[in-house]
mmCIF file of C-alpha atoms and ligand atoms in Angstrom:
data_model
loop_
_atom_site.group_PDB
_atom_site.id
_atom_site.type_symbol
_atom_site.label_atom_id
_atom_site.label_comp_id
_atom_site.label_asym_id
_atom_site.label_seq_id
_atom_site.Cartn_x
_atom_site.Cartn_y
_atom_site.Cartn_z
ATOM 1 C CA MET A 27 0.016 -0.022 0.350
ATOM 2 C CA LYS A 28 0.928 3.541 -0.885
ATOM 3 C CA ARG A 29 2.144 5.431 2.340
ATOM 4 C CA PRO A 30 0.280 8.822 2.843
ATOM 5 C CA PHE A 31 2.217 11.822 2.009
ATOM 6 C CA TYR A 32 3.689 14.382 4.554
ATOM 7 C CA HIS A 33 2.016 17.621 5.407
ATOM 8 C CA LEU A 34 2.981 20.780 7.207
ATOM 9 C CA ALA A 35 0.758 22.706 9.450
ATOM 10 C CA ILE A 36 1.045 26.150 10.762
ATOM 11 C CA GLU A 37 -0.985 27.674 13.423
ATOM 12 C CA SER A 38 -0.237 32.120 13.995
ATOM 13 C CA SER A 39 -3.593 32.915 15.087
ATOM 14 C CA CYS A 40 -2.863 34.396 18.300
ATOM 15 C CA ASP A 41 0.098 34.188 20.667
ATOM 16 C CA GLU A 42 1.654 30.939 20.039
ATOM 17 C CA THR A 43 3.680 30.119 16.773
ATOM 18 C CA ALA A 44 3.337 26.741 16.168
ATOM 19 C CA ALA A 45 3.900 23.987 13.411
ATOM 20 C CA ALA A 46 3.603 20.332 12.951
ATOM 21 C CA VAL A 47 4.324 17.465 10.282
ATOM 22 C CA PHE A 48 1.628 15.058 9.369
ATOM 23 C CA GLN A 49 1.861 11.900 7.772
ATOM 24 C CA GLY A 50 -1.740 10.986 6.983
ATOM 25 C CA GLY A 51 -3.330 11.026 10.085
ATOM 26 C CA ALA A 52 -0.372 10.490 12.171
ATOM 27 C CA LEU A 53 1.194 13.220 13.960
ATOM 28 C CA ILE A 54 4.941 13.061 13.294
ATOM 29 C CA SER A 55 6.411 16.378 14.785
ATOM 30 C CA GLU A 56 5.419 19.409 16.240
ATOM 31 C CA LYS A 57 6.884 22.596 17.863
ATOM 32 C CA VAL A 58 4.896 25.439 19.489
ATOM 33 C CA ALA A 59 6.984 28.972 20.637
ATOM 34 C CA SER A 60 4.726 30.274 22.921
ATOM 35 C CA GLN A 61 4.780 34.304 23.368
ATOM 36 C CA GLU A 62 3.164 34.516 26.698
ATOM 37 C CA ALA A 63 6.266 36.272 28.264
ATOM 38 C CA LEU A 64 5.980 39.036 25.552
ATOM 39 C CA HIS A 65 2.609 39.520 26.380
ATOM 40 C CA MET A 66 2.501 39.299 30.259
ATOM 41 C CA PRO A 67 3.492 42.614 30.876
ATOM 42 C CA TRP A 68 0.900 44.311 29.285
ATOM 43 C CA GLY A 69 -1.679 42.208 30.829
ATOM 44 C CA GLY A 70 -2.876 40.829 27.814
ATOM 45 C CA VAL A 71 -1.871 40.030 23.886
ATOM 46 C CA VAL A 72 -0.908 43.114 22.055
ATOM 47 C CA PRO A 73 -1.384 42.440 18.521
ATOM 48 C CA GLU A 74 1.382 44.445 16.975
ATOM 49 C CA VAL A 75 3.685 42.656 19.415
ATOM 50 C CA ALA A 76 2.320 39.226 18.350
ATOM 51 C CA SER A 77 2.805 40.281 14.550
ATOM 52 C CA ARG A 78 6.222 40.789 15.193
ATOM 53 C CA ALA A 79 7.170 37.867 17.153
ATOM 54 C CA HIS A 80 5.598 35.423 14.739
ATOM 55 C CA GLN A 81 7.525 37.040 12.010
ATOM 56 C CA THR A 82 10.607 36.174 13.906
ATOM 57 C CA GLN A 83 9.606 32.406 15.199
ATOM 58 C CA ILE A 84 7.835 31.265 11.894
ATOM 59 C CA VAL A 85 11.335 30.064 10.366
ATOM 60 C CA PRO A 86 12.791 28.470 12.921
ATOM 61 C CA VAL A 87 9.630 27.018 14.350
ATOM 62 C CA VAL A 88 8.937 25.259 10.723
ATOM 63 C CA GLU A 89 12.591 24.334 10.450
ATOM 64 C CA SER A 90 12.288 22.606 14.044
ATOM 65 C CA ALA A 91 9.420 20.680 13.220
ATOM 66 C CA LEU A 92 10.345 19.521 9.738
ATOM 67 C CA ALA A 93 13.817 18.786 11.259
ATOM 68 C CA GLN A 94 12.256 16.491 14.088
ATOM 69 C CA ALA A 95 10.291 14.773 11.131
ATOM 70 C CA GLY A 96 13.577 13.832 9.526
ATOM 71 C CA ILE A 97 12.221 15.721 6.510
ATOM 72 C CA THR A 98 12.925 18.405 4.229
ATOM 73 C CA SER A 99 10.380 20.853 2.842
ATOM 74 C CA ARG A 100 10.980 19.068 -0.555
ATOM 75 C CA GLU A 101 9.310 15.852 0.804
ATOM 76 C CA LEU A 102 5.784 17.721 1.801
ATOM 77 C CA GLY A 103 2.833 17.016 -0.101
ATOM 78 C CA ALA A 104 0.729 19.665 1.009
ATOM 79 C CA ILE A 105 0.555 22.710 3.713
ATOM 80 C CA ALA A 106 -2.453 23.678 6.002
ATOM 81 C CA VAL A 107 -2.614 27.087 7.826
ATOM 82 C CA THR A 108 -4.728 28.699 9.881
ATOM 83 C CA GLN A 109 -7.107 30.850 8.160
ATOM 84 C CA GLY A 110 -9.363 32.418 11.159
ATOM 85 C CA PRO A 111 -10.843 33.204 13.117
ATOM 86 C CA GLY A 112 -7.766 35.297 14.898
ATOM 87 C CA LEU A 113 -5.747 38.642 14.718
ATOM 88 C CA LEU A 114 -5.295 39.940 11.388
ATOM 89 C CA GLY A 115 -1.761 40.744 11.663
ATOM 90 C CA ALA A 116 -0.462 37.485 13.345
ATOM 91 C CA LEU A 117 -3.015 35.317 10.760
ATOM 92 C CA LEU A 118 -1.110 37.180 7.555
ATOM 93 C CA ILE A 119 2.177 36.013 9.110
ATOM 94 C CA GLY A 120 1.412 32.429 8.759
ATOM 95 C CA LEU A 121 -0.709 32.662 5.719
ATOM 96 C CA THR A 122 1.910 34.379 3.888
ATOM 97 C CA PHE A 123 4.598 32.139 4.746
ATOM 98 C CA ALA A 124 2.625 29.105 4.063
ATOM 99 C CA LYS A 125 1.615 30.674 0.601
ATOM 100 C CA GLY A 126 5.221 31.046 -0.286
ATOM 101 C CA LEU A 127 6.434 27.581 0.645
ATOM 102 C CA ALA A 128 3.355 26.521 -1.199
ATOM 103 C CA VAL A 129 4.101 28.276 -4.301
ATOM 104 C CA ALA A 130 7.499 27.171 -4.418
ATOM 105 C CA HIS A 131 7.033 23.450 -4.114
ATOM 106 C CA GLN A 132 3.560 23.670 -6.182
ATOM 107 C CA LEU A 133 1.746 22.007 -3.036
ATOM 108 C CA PRO A 134 -2.209 22.622 -2.301
ATOM 109 C CA LEU A 135 -2.529 24.970 0.363
ATOM 110 C CA LEU A 136 -5.382 24.369 2.891
ATOM 111 C CA GLY A 137 -7.101 26.889 5.050
ATOM 112 C CA ILE A 138 -8.212 25.718 8.337
ATOM 113 C CA HIS A 139 -10.643 27.159 10.762
ATOM 114 C CA HIS A 140 -8.870 27.455 14.200
ATOM 115 C CA LEU A 141 -12.303 26.617 16.319
ATOM 116 C CA GLU A 142 -13.055 23.522 14.223
ATOM 117 C CA ALA A 143 -9.281 22.818 14.873
ATOM 118 C CA HIS A 144 -9.581 22.861 18.553
ATOM 119 C CA ILE A 145 -12.378 20.377 18.520
ATOM 120 C CA LEU A 146 -10.615 18.081 16.175
ATOM 121 C CA ALA A 147 -7.785 17.839 18.437
ATOM 122 C CA ASN A 148 -9.781 15.265 19.951
ATOM 123 C CA PHE A 149 -9.126 13.109 16.647
ATOM 124 C CA LEU A 150 -5.125 13.210 17.827
ATOM 125 C CA HIS A 151 -5.424 10.743 20.401
ATOM 126 C CA PRO A 152 -7.404 7.816 20.524
ATOM 127 C CA PRO A 153 -10.382 6.761 21.594
ATOM 128 C CA PHE A 154 -11.865 9.300 19.356
ATOM 129 C CA PRO A 155 -15.168 10.530 19.471
ATOM 130 C CA VAL A 156 -18.103 9.040 17.991
ATOM 131 C CA LEU A 157 -19.960 11.352 15.621
ATOM 132 C CA PRO A 158 -22.326 13.188 15.994
ATOM 133 C CA CYS A 159 -21.489 14.700 19.372
ATOM 134 C CA LEU A 160 -21.427 17.780 20.943
ATOM 135 C CA GLY A 161 -18.591 20.441 20.843
ATOM 136 C CA LEU A 162 -17.316 23.085 23.405
ATOM 137 C CA VAL A 163 -14.347 25.512 22.575
ATOM 138 C CA VAL A 164 -13.693 27.258 25.912
ATOM 139 C CA SER A 165 -10.502 29.496 25.082
ATOM 140 C CA GLY A 166 -9.210 33.282 25.678
ATOM 141 C CA GLY A 167 -10.906 34.286 22.489
ATOM 142 C CA HIS A 168 -13.712 32.203 22.152
ATOM 143 C CA THR A 169 -16.664 30.321 23.856
ATOM 144 C CA HIS A 170 -18.847 28.002 21.324
ATOM 145 C CA LEU A 171 -21.183 25.350 21.681
ATOM 146 C CA LEU A 172 -21.457 23.004 18.648
ATOM 147 C CA GLU A 173 -22.850 20.059 17.152
ATOM 148 C CA VAL A 174 -20.305 18.123 15.716
ATOM 149 C CA ARG A 175 -21.524 16.356 12.459
ATOM 150 C CA ASP A 176 -18.432 15.103 10.727
ATOM 151 C CA PRO A 177 -15.060 16.211 11.050
ATOM 152 C CA LEU A 178 -16.040 19.043 8.486
ATOM 153 C CA THR A 179 -19.558 20.184 9.610
ATOM 154 C CA MET A 180 -19.940 21.844 12.612
ATOM 155 C CA ARG A 181 -23.287 23.887 13.473
ATOM 156 C CA VAL A 182 -23.171 26.363 16.124
ATOM 157 C CA LEU A 183 -25.414 25.987 18.468
ATOM 158 C CA GLY A 184 -24.658 28.809 20.904
ATOM 159 C CA SER A 185 -21.662 31.042 21.672
ATOM 160 C CA THR A 186 -20.629 34.063 23.838
ATOM 161 C CA GLN A 187 -22.233 37.516 23.332
ATOM 162 C CA ASP A 188 -19.178 39.209 24.960
ATOM 163 C CA ASP A 189 -16.338 37.983 26.552
ATOM 164 C CA ALA A 190 -14.982 34.460 26.268
ATOM 165 C CA ILE A 191 -14.664 32.487 29.481
ATOM 166 C CA GLY A 192 -10.942 32.675 29.229
ATOM 167 C CA GLU A 193 -10.892 36.392 28.715
ATOM 168 C CA ALA A 194 -13.409 36.219 31.692
ATOM 169 C CA PHE A 195 -10.807 34.419 33.860
ATOM 170 C CA ASP A 196 -7.889 36.325 32.972
ATOM 171 C CA LYS A 197 -9.563 39.679 33.361
ATOM 172 C CA ILE A 198 -11.004 38.407 37.031
ATOM 173 C CA ALA A 199 -7.501 36.963 37.879
ATOM 174 C CA LYS A 200 -5.618 40.197 36.934
ATOM 175 C CA VAL A 201 -7.807 42.174 39.558
ATOM 176 C CA MET A 202 -6.715 39.947 41.952
ATOM 177 C CA GLY A 203 -3.354 41.179 40.973
ATOM 178 C CA PHE A 204 -2.321 37.479 39.092
ATOM 179 C CA PRO A 205 0.137 37.547 36.262
ATOM 180 C CA TYR A 206 -1.225 37.519 32.486
ATOM 181 C CA PRO A 207 -2.809 34.809 31.538
ATOM 182 C CA GLY A 208 -4.231 34.263 35.412
ATOM 183 C CA GLY A 209 -6.781 31.559 34.525
ATOM 184 C CA ARG A 210 -4.306 28.650 35.419
ATOM 185 C CA HIS A 211 -3.569 30.734 38.682
ATOM 186 C CA ILE A 212 -7.487 30.650 39.780
ATOM 187 C CA ASP A 213 -7.376 27.178 38.975
ATOM 188 C CA ALA A 214 -4.408 26.261 41.386
ATOM 189 C CA GLN A 215 -5.393 28.595 44.160
ATOM 190 C CA ALA A 216 -8.954 27.400 43.948
ATOM 191 C CA ARG A 217 -8.031 23.881 44.968
ATOM 192 C CA GLN A 218 -7.564 25.326 48.523
ATOM 193 C CA GLY A 219 -10.559 27.329 48.736
ATOM 194 C CA ASP A 220 -14.382 27.082 49.454
ATOM 195 C CA PRO A 221 -16.455 27.446 46.233
ATOM 196 C CA HIS A 222 -19.773 28.489 48.358
ATOM 197 C CA ARG A 223 -17.745 31.196 50.462
ATOM 198 C CA PHE A 224 -18.761 33.717 48.007
ATOM 199 C CA LEU A 225 -22.139 34.067 45.666
ATOM 200 C CA PHE A 226 -21.512 36.021 42.336
ATOM 201 C CA PRO A 227 -24.168 36.811 39.691
ATOM 202 C CA LYS A 228 -25.402 34.303 37.080
ATOM 203 C CA ALA A 229 -25.746 35.975 33.296
ATOM 204 C CA LYS A 230 -29.233 35.363 32.491
ATOM 205 C CA VAL A 231 -28.512 34.607 28.488
ATOM 206 C CA GLY A 232 -31.313 32.983 26.314
ATOM 207 C CA GLY A 233 -30.932 29.805 24.184
ATOM 208 C CA LEU A 234 -27.667 28.259 24.318
ATOM 209 C CA ASP A 235 -25.679 31.451 24.146
ATOM 210 C CA PHE A 236 -23.241 32.541 26.922
ATOM 211 C CA SER A 237 -22.302 35.946 28.759
ATOM 212 C CA PHE A 238 -19.471 36.223 31.005
ATOM 213 C CA SER A 239 -18.732 40.235 31.369
ATOM 214 C CA GLY A 240 -21.334 40.267 33.929
ATOM 215 C CA ILE A 241 -19.849 38.382 36.545
ATOM 216 C CA LYS A 242 -16.319 40.152 35.931
ATOM 217 C CA THR A 243 -17.995 43.567 36.432
ATOM 218 C CA ALA A 244 -19.672 42.300 39.458
ATOM 219 C CA PHE A 245 -16.491 40.775 40.653
ATOM 220 C CA ARG A 246 -14.375 44.033 40.331
ATOM 221 C CA TYR A 247 -17.473 45.995 42.350
ATOM 222 C CA PHE A 248 -17.405 43.316 45.087
ATOM 223 C CA LEU A 249 -13.439 43.442 45.560
ATOM 224 C CA ALA A 250 -13.660 47.226 45.607
ATOM 225 C CA LYS A 251 -16.521 47.325 48.278
ATOM 226 C CA HIS A 252 -14.605 44.573 50.371
ATOM 227 C CA GLN A 253 -11.253 46.376 50.135
ATOM 228 C CA GLN A 254 -12.375 49.541 51.295
ATOM 229 C CA ALA A 255 -13.171 47.799 54.601
ATOM 230 C CA GLU A 256 -10.462 45.502 54.723
ATOM 231 C CA GLU A 257 -7.593 46.273 52.771
ATOM 232 C CA THR A 258 -6.053 43.056 52.527
ATOM 233 C CA PHE A 259 -9.448 41.346 51.648
ATOM 234 C CA VAL A 260 -7.758 39.803 48.514
ATOM 235 C CA ARG A 261 -4.920 38.050 50.288
ATOM 236 C CA ASP A 262 -7.079 37.039 53.176
ATOM 237 C CA HIS A 263 -9.698 35.656 51.027
ATOM 238 C CA LEU A 264 -7.644 34.586 47.813
ATOM 239 C CA ALA A 265 -8.617 30.857 47.781
ATOM 240 C CA ASP A 266 -12.136 31.540 48.686
ATOM 241 C CA LEU A 267 -12.512 34.010 45.921
ATOM 242 C CA CYS A 268 -10.795 32.011 43.499
ATOM 243 C CA ALA A 269 -13.158 28.787 44.263
ATOM 244 C CA SER A 270 -16.065 31.036 44.016
ATOM 245 C CA VAL A 271 -15.569 32.938 41.107
ATOM 246 C CA GLN A 272 -14.249 29.552 39.167
ATOM 247 C CA ALA A 273 -17.405 27.609 40.232
ATOM 248 C CA ARG A 274 -19.663 30.307 39.267
ATOM 249 C CA LEU A 275 -17.559 30.396 35.801
ATOM 250 C CA VAL A 276 -17.844 26.744 35.281
ATOM 251 C CA GLY A 277 -21.431 26.379 36.438
ATOM 252 C CA MET A 278 -22.396 28.691 33.749
ATOM 253 C CA VAL A 279 -20.676 26.721 31.135
ATOM 254 C CA ILE A 280 -22.417 23.063 32.633
ATOM 255 C CA ASP A 281 -25.808 24.690 32.810
ATOM 256 C CA LYS A 282 -25.601 25.435 28.777
ATOM 257 C CA VAL A 283 -23.965 21.870 27.915
ATOM 258 C CA ALA A 284 -26.837 20.444 30.130
ATOM 259 C CA SER A 285 -29.295 22.295 27.984
ATOM 260 C CA ALA A 286 -27.683 21.210 24.622
ATOM 261 C CA ILE A 287 -27.868 17.877 25.876
ATOM 262 C CA GLN A 288 -31.657 18.106 26.254
ATOM 263 C CA ALA A 289 -31.932 20.295 23.078
ATOM 264 C CA THR A 290 -30.039 17.982 20.732
ATOM 265 C CA GLY A 291 -30.143 14.409 22.275
ATOM 266 C CA LEU A 292 -26.633 14.046 21.947
ATOM 267 C CA THR A 293 -24.735 12.869 25.090
ATOM 268 C CA SER A 294 -21.048 12.834 24.321
ATOM 269 C CA LEU A 295 -18.930 16.121 24.255
ATOM 270 C CA ALA A 296 -15.557 16.775 22.710
ATOM 271 C CA VAL A 297 -13.690 19.695 24.296
ATOM 272 C CA GLY A 298 -11.177 22.083 23.228
ATOM 273 C CA GLY A 299 -9.250 25.498 23.706
ATOM 274 C CA GLY A 300 -7.093 26.475 27.099
ATOM 275 C CA VAL A 301 -9.828 26.639 29.505
ATOM 276 C CA ALA A 302 -10.187 23.163 29.051
ATOM 277 C CA CYS A 303 -7.258 22.637 31.081
ATOM 278 C CA ASN A 304 -9.418 23.992 34.025
ATOM 279 C CA SER A 305 -9.590 21.010 36.505
ATOM 280 C CA HIS A 306 -13.031 21.966 38.096
ATOM 281 C CA LEU A 307 -14.188 22.162 34.521
ATOM 282 C CA ARG A 308 -13.039 18.481 33.720
ATOM 283 C CA THR A 309 -14.543 17.325 36.906
ATOM 284 C CA ALA A 310 -17.742 19.115 36.387
ATOM 285 C CA LEU A 311 -18.076 17.747 32.451
ATOM 286 C CA GLU A 312 -17.227 14.277 33.462
ATOM 287 C CA GLN A 313 -19.941 14.176 36.134
ATOM 288 C CA LEU A 314 -22.430 15.622 33.760
ATOM 289 C CA ILE A 315 -21.638 13.556 30.867
ATOM 290 C CA SER A 316 -21.324 10.099 33.064
ATOM 291 C CA GLN A 317 -24.573 10.946 34.438
ATOM 292 C CA GLN A 318 -26.194 11.371 30.944
ATOM 293 C CA GLY A 319 -24.457 8.205 29.788
ATOM 294 C CA GLY A 320 -22.171 9.940 27.415
ATOM 295 C CA ALA A 321 -18.517 9.949 26.697
ATOM 296 C CA LEU A 322 -16.364 13.083 27.367
ATOM 297 C CA PHE A 323 -13.128 13.866 25.344
ATOM 298 C CA ILE A 324 -10.556 16.306 26.355
ATOM 299 C CA PRO A 325 -7.099 16.597 24.835
ATOM 300 C CA PRO A 326 -4.242 16.564 26.860
ATOM 301 C CA ALA A 327 -3.286 20.056 28.044
ATOM 302 C CA SER A 328 -0.701 20.759 25.187
ATOM 303 C CA HIS A 329 -3.472 19.945 22.621
ATOM 304 C CA CYS A 330 -6.001 22.025 24.532
ATOM 305 C CA THR A 331 -3.785 25.377 24.133
ATOM 306 C CA ASP A 332 -3.234 26.757 20.885
ATOM 307 C CA ASN A 333 -0.965 24.530 18.350
ATOM 308 C CA ALA A 334 -0.312 22.990 14.999
ATOM 309 C CA ALA A 335 -1.341 19.442 15.598
ATOM 310 C CA MET A 336 -4.655 20.443 15.608
ATOM 311 C CA ILE A 337 -4.535 22.331 12.228
ATOM 312 C CA GLY A 338 -2.504 19.077 10.768
ATOM 313 C CA VAL A 339 -5.686 16.820 12.028
ATOM 314 C CA ALA A 340 -7.904 19.250 10.297
ATOM 315 C CA ALA A 341 -5.896 19.298 7.042
ATOM 316 C CA HIS A 342 -6.371 15.292 7.397
ATOM 317 C CA TYR A 343 -9.774 15.303 7.208
ATOM 318 C CA GLN A 344 -9.921 17.938 4.492
ATOM 319 C CA LEU A 345 -7.688 15.769 2.372
ATOM 320 C CA LEU A 346 -9.545 12.610 2.949
ATOM 321 C CA ALA A 347 -12.771 14.653 1.479
ATOM 322 C CA GLY A 348 -10.667 15.392 -1.482
ATOM 323 C CA ARG A 349 -10.247 19.358 -0.739
ATOM 324 C CA LYS A 350 -7.999 20.329 -3.444
ATOM 325 C CA GLY A 351 -6.556 23.932 -1.519
ATOM 326 C CA ASP A 352 -6.400 27.374 -2.861
ATOM 327 C CA LEU A 353 -3.256 29.624 -3.479
ATOM 328 C CA GLY A 354 -5.440 32.579 -3.361
ATOM 329 C CA LEU A 355 -6.563 31.820 0.654
ATOM 330 C CA ALA A 356 -6.974 35.567 2.281
ATOM 331 C CA PRO A 357 -6.956 35.496 6.468
ATOM 332 C CA GLU A 358 -10.593 35.891 8.047
ATOM 333 C CA PRO A 359 -10.142 37.557 11.425
ATOM 334 C CA GLN A 360 -13.996 37.042 12.045
ATOM 335 C CA MET A 361 -14.191 33.395 9.997
ATOM 336 C CA ALA A 362 -17.563 32.197 10.155
ATOM 337 C CA MET A 363 -18.290 28.738 11.427
ATOM 338 C CA GLY A 364 -20.607 26.174 9.889
ATOM 339 C CA TRP A 365 -24.306 27.600 10.104
ATOM 340 C CA ARG A 366 -25.947 28.996 13.061
ATOM 341 C CA ALA A 367 -28.968 27.150 14.636
ATOM 342 C CA ASN A 368 -32.645 28.486 14.499
HETATM 343 O O1 KG4 B 5 -6.434 28.112 23.668
HETATM 344 P P1 KG4 B 5 -5.864 29.103 24.306
HETATM 345 O O2 KG4 B 5 -4.371 28.693 24.394
HETATM 346 O O3 KG4 B 5 -5.736 30.406 23.405
HETATM 347 C C1 KG4 B 5 -6.705 30.810 22.780
HETATM 348 O O4 KG4 B 5 -7.219 30.567 21.694
HETATM 349 O O5 KG4 B 5 -7.631 31.967 23.265
HETATM 350 O O6 KG4 B 5 -6.557 29.413 25.580
HETATM 351 C C2 KG4 B 5 -5.868 30.801 26.821
HETATM 352 C C3 KG4 B 5 -7.010 30.543 27.473
HETATM 353 C C4 KG4 B 5 -6.451 31.597 28.748
HETATM 354 O O7 KG4 B 5 -7.568 32.455 28.851
HETATM 355 C C5 KG4 B 5 -5.866 31.215 29.873
HETATM 356 O O8 KG4 B 5 -5.967 31.775 31.105
HETATM 357 C C6 KG4 B 5 -7.005 29.881 29.658
HETATM 358 O O9 KG4 B 5 -6.953 29.340 28.602
HETATM 359 N N1 KG4 B 5 -6.295 28.966 30.419
HETATM 360 C C7 KG4 B 5 -6.827 28.459 31.987
HETATM 361 C C8 KG4 B 5 -6.515 27.582 32.619
HETATM 362 N N2 KG4 B 5 -5.443 27.035 31.578
HETATM 363 C C9 KG4 B 5 -5.442 27.977 30.395
HETATM 364 N N3 KG4 B 5 -8.354 29.077 32.360
HETATM 365 C C10 KG4 B 5 -8.779 28.418 33.524
HETATM 366 N N4 KG4 B 5 -8.226 27.438 33.807
HETATM 367 C C11 KG4 B 5 -6.975 26.928 33.506
HETATM 368 N N5 KG4 B 5 -6.339 25.832 34.296
HETATM 369 ZN ZN1 ZN B 6 -7.445 28.790 20.285
#
């Protein structure tokens, strides 16, 4: 049997420059260069800083992935790159580089949807989800609830109307004095805290949509009020604050996933995005999905956060479906996903 050809995948939509080499559906090598330290002093991702960092990282990152795979770019059969959604300048660096390589070697160029790829990261590690199932993307930039019909057909059931859940974690963490990105610090502190100690408001959003900006604002006012009376309030109650706010953020996601199960009859769930690393979210989802008799799929942490392996696996399914690629691809910062329910 003829062995499938190698394809290269590139991700540069936000603050990670990443490349991966595949042979068919098999991940051969990957490299991720995180820009976290560059953005930390600013308390968030600075688009111009991100573009410049992608520009300096893209060549060494791709070279390193190819070297680890033991091949040169001449041995590639296709190139895949994140087309959107993401930061325009950041997307442009990856896309322009990929296009150059595709033209030089006369290879098909496949544009990949970043959020679909977060879900497809679950097809990097067996056991694979059985489709159709529900999909949940919880990242710093997005919160989407999906119906995953097949690897290339995902229907949006609901999404955030304002902040993404990761953004809410990071902004709340910042108010408590944690460095950016603060989501994981809340997670770590929450382990020693009481999730029932403080009660934060729950957003009232219809259908399967989310809203996370209200809780962020409520948290800020809550702290300001208590700090007036007690200057060391955050320090004295740090673990309880983290556990309580995390319980509320996670609870809002759990409620919507439960509603999506009711609405669709689908009981299995594939999760992706950086917030899928959150230990309380994982436990709460496991509980909900097992109660429903479904199966829960969450990639290992390194494939929850932004990476190129997920772009490569998405490309694998496009290639299987006979997609030919397009050298005229343009970045799409607001790239739409599938179609909306209702
Ligand atoms: O998917 P990702 O790497 O980048 C985007 O596409 O946005 O997600 C990054 C987000 C950040 O908001 C970060 O704080 C959050 O994932 N995050 C966490 C945890 N680990 C990463 N949030 C809560 N708990 C965690 N353990
Ligand atoms: Zn992402």
